Amino acid sequence: MSELQLFDLPDPDPPEPADLPPLVSVAAEVPVPRLFTYRVPPELEAKVEVGVRVRVPFHGRTVSAFVVERPETSEVPVRKLKPLSAVLDEVAVLKPDVLELARWAAQYYRASLGEVLAAAIPKSVGGAPRGRDPARWVARLPGPLPKRLGKRQFAALEELEQGARPYTDLRAAGIPPHVLARLEELGLVTQHASAPGDDEVAQPPELTGEQRLVLAPLLKQIDEGRSGATLLFGVTGSGKTEVYLRAIERTLSLGKGAIVLVPEISLTPQTLARFRARFGETVAILHSQQKGYDRRKEWWRVHQGEARVVIGPRSAVWSPVSDLGLIVVDEEHENTYKQENNPRYNARDLAVVRGQQALAPVLLGSATPALESWRNARTGRYRLGRLMKRPGGAKLPRVRIVDMGREWAEVKRASLLSRLLVREAKLSLERKERVLLFQNRRGYTTYLQCKACGFVLKCKTCDISLTYHKRGEVVVCHFCDAHQRPPQDNCPDCLGPPLSQRGAGTERIEQVVGQIFPEAAVGRLDTDVIRGGETAEEVLARFAAGELDVLVGTQIVAKGLHVPAVTCVGVISADGSLALPDFRSSERTFQLIAQVAGRAGRGTRAGVTVVQTFTPEHFAIKAAAEHRYEAFASEELVQREALAYPPFGRLLKVLVRGPHEEQVAAYAAHLCAVLEALPEGAVTGVLGPAASPRAYLANKFRYQLLVKASAGGVRAALAALEAEKLPAHVERILDVDPFHLL
Ligand code: ADP
Ligand code: ZN
């Protein structure tokens, strides 16, 4: 007997049943990372194509799924295959390029293709809306009349003689939609989503020299349809948006479409207005807070190619734009681009991937680029464009740093607002201008700091501030789980006074400000307020309208707020974000001060920003006050490299959770051992397992591991982790390129 015969060799040419039925492979909305094959019953065959949604039987229930392939054969014997239950769409909702991006994302972020597609194509999209938008407008187009024209066709043209009319008017005049459709085919009328106005297309300004320099290679790239990312590094108000507009204009002129990602749609009404003013109704807005009909209508306008420019938050990276020619990511450093539940994708990074797949340039804009992007620009992976001056020569806002250690010594008490901040706020209020106070305080974080020297207690191995737990009187590193007693006596750094517990939230500041300025109307904006029922837009609108004189808020107010009457901005404690237990804390602090300062003096009057800190010498604070991003970035990159944090390596966060703490802890420890057993060099370090900072949430205990590795190392780690069997009652959540480490 030859050796080969020991193996059960596959039949080289399996006999196929002559009447093999039509099959589909679907991505079902279940967390199982594989496709499933179904039979197509004869009555559904005509409706099935790649990209339609279907209902399929799945373990005794019916689930939604996307048809992604039409296989010829099946591994499972055909007689065992179940039939599709229903076909939901008349047109493929999923376009090939979106499917390609989804496949990439599913692989990279370790989600099932069905879950990614469910995030990419929201349910509320429904089917294509029937007929046309009833609120549309109709206009006559110039051109000779054909010899023969129906009576009602002629009547319709007469109705339009004096200019565009809402469709409802024509309906009232007895003109049915099919008559208009015929006239549209003949090229005699057009139908629009909104009133066509002459003033709609705004006159663009003359470009500055800097803008032209940035645009020249980009326009060429658009013309040639070459992929590649450009980092547009430009201070706030330097004219980045104008660069986006010009690049989009060129893209449209080639008959292609564009996607513009913004961090948060609700806070960018001015930006939206500018896009609408420039491009009119070819602009569509897609976001998840849109009401059913609006969302469905906008989505289909994009799908059908009626709208060619999409603006939206991270989910807009999945927009069904056909013939994509450009992607813009505004404020590319923003954390809102990372989705914090499954699939945990980063839309900025997916934008770069989609651009590569579509041969479309990608433009990433920021005044404070993420260090990952900055490094990519420095190493030549991205092109770097700079806008260092504001058009018209407007000055960057003045930033003044107050050393709170000195302040407290001088006023002999622990004041929240320094004398300088009170003085500047008072001046603004007297001039009937507005004051914005910022405190980025997350409820669960308290940390220990020296009043005299500003020293913050940090973990020796992770360089991350330790979190103080009143219960048990311990300080804990939420990365490596090192526990220690807080130093009882003197500051370990300057041997001065004992460390004090720090942190005052927005609520307390609101109260103190009310006491200092009893006349002023003081408002607050943070997630508590929003949970209380008022939306961020409502609070901001009251502030903009002058109903509020002072607004105290968390980072929500730092994003894109544009209230020209704000002339005084105060950062209550820049140390709060520096002390966050996260290796990105310096970067966040820099971004925050730069962004907050950008809120001051947007109008004609110059503004001042007061930054209060116990660490006035900290390089992130000093660099931000002087508007020196590059100096900050060089110094920060040295520290990142020393500790192998991104961008010098990748991170993978592994969260294990379940109802039984011992089981969760044991499994986390087991995964840690699995990672440590990987071949030398694959993984640079494994931090943890540690109880996650929110150690008990929704009746589940949570433990986490943080893996530092090269890109290849992350792949190896993922493969090793996924090969491990998951015990009952334990969940394992993998977060590739995590943003928040808590
Ligand atoms: P950014 O997006 O960098 O914050 P914007 O594009 O919004 O900057 O520009 C800031 C301001 O400068 C806007 O009011 C804009 O209209 C104006 N602006 C932009 N480019 C020019 C230009 N070339 N000439 C004159 N004004 C300009
Ligand atoms: Zn540590």
CSV table of N, CA and C in Angstrom, one decimal, residues 35 124 130 188 204 242 257 286 308 310 320 345 362 381 413 478 487 505 583 667 673 676 681 699 707 738:
chain,number,residue,atom,x,y,z
A,35,LEU,N,-19.1,33.1,5.9
A,35,LEU,CA,-20.3,33.2,5.0
A,35,LEU,C,-21.2,31.9,5.1
A,124,SER,N,-32.6,51.7,8.4
A,124,SER,CA,-33.5,52.8,8.1
A,124,SER,C,-33.5,53.2,6.7
A,130,ARG,N,-40.3,55.2,-3.4
A,130,ARG,CA,-41.1,55.1,-4.6
A,130,ARG,C,-41.3,56.5,-5.1
A,188,LEU,N,-36.5,69.0,-21.4
A,188,LEU,CA,-37.2,70.3,-21.4
A,188,LEU,C,-37.4,70.8,-20.0
A,204,PRO,N,-16.4,81.9,-4.9
A,204,PRO,CA,-15.3,81.6,-4.0
A,204,PRO,C,-14.2,82.7,-4.0
A,242,GLU,N,-11.6,75.9,2.5
A,242,GLU,CA,-11.6,76.4,1.2
A,242,GLU,C,-10.8,75.4,0.3
A,257,GLY,N,-17.6,61.7,-7.6
A,257,GLY,CA,-18.2,62.1,-6.3
A,257,GLY,C,-17.2,62.2,-5.2
A,286,LEU,N,-25.6,62.7,5.5
A,286,LEU,CA,-26.0,61.3,6.0
A,286,LEU,C,-25.5,61.2,7.4
A,308,ARG,N,-23.8,63.9,-5.2
A,308,ARG,CA,-22.5,63.4,-5.5
A,308,ARG,C,-21.5,63.8,-4.4
A,310,VAL,N,-21.1,63.8,-0.3
A,310,VAL,CA,-21.8,63.4,1.0
A,310,VAL,C,-21.0,64.0,2.1
A,320,PRO,N,-22.8,55.2,-0.3
A,320,PRO,CA,-22.8,54.5,-1.7
A,320,PRO,C,-22.5,55.5,-2.8
A,345,TYR,N,-14.2,50.2,14.1
A,345,TYR,CA,-13.4,50.7,13.0
A,345,TYR,C,-13.0,52.2,13.3
A,362,VAL,N,-7.0,61.1,-0.8
A,362,VAL,CA,-7.6,61.3,0.5
A,362,VAL,C,-6.9,62.5,1.1
A,381,ARG,N,4.9,58.7,3.8
A,381,ARG,CA,3.7,57.9,3.4
A,381,ARG,C,2.5,58.7,3.0
A,413,ARG,N,-5.3,80.6,49.2
A,413,ARG,CA,-6.3,79.6,49.3
A,413,ARG,C,-6.4,78.8,48.0
A,478,HIS,N,-4.1,51.4,35.7
A,478,HIS,CA,-5.2,50.7,35.0
A,478,HIS,C,-4.7,50.0,33.8
A,487,PRO,N,1.7,57.7,48.6
A,487,PRO,CA,2.7,58.3,49.5
A,487,PRO,C,2.0,59.1,50.6
A,505,GLY,N,-15.3,69.0,39.0
A,505,GLY,CA,-16.1,68.9,37.8
A,505,GLY,C,-16.8,70.2,37.3
A,583,PHE,N,-1.6,56.9,27.5
A,583,PHE,CA,-0.3,57.4,26.9
A,583,PHE,C,-0.6,58.6,25.9
A,667,TYR,N,-9.6,33.5,32.7
A,667,TYR,CA,-9.5,33.5,31.3
A,667,TYR,C,-8.5,34.6,30.8
A,673,ALA,N,-1.0,34.4,29.0
A,673,ALA,CA,0.0,33.4,28.9
A,673,ALA,C,0.1,33.0,27.4
A,676,GLU,N,2.2,35.6,25.8
A,676,GLU,CA,3.6,35.5,26.2
A,676,GLU,C,4.3,34.3,25.6
A,681,GLY,N,9.7,38.5,19.7
A,681,GLY,CA,9.7,39.5,18.8
A,681,GLY,C,8.4,39.9,18.2
A,699,ASN,N,-23.7,44.3,35.1
A,699,ASN,CA,-23.7,42.9,35.7
A,699,ASN,C,-22.6,42.0,35.2
A,707,VAL,N,-2.0,44.9,24.3
A,707,VAL,CA,-0.8,44.2,23.6
A,707,VAL,C,-0.1,45.3,22.8
A,738,PRO,N,-7.0,50.5,19.4
A,738,PRO,CA,-7.9,51.1,20.3
A,738,PRO,C,-7.6,52.6,20.4
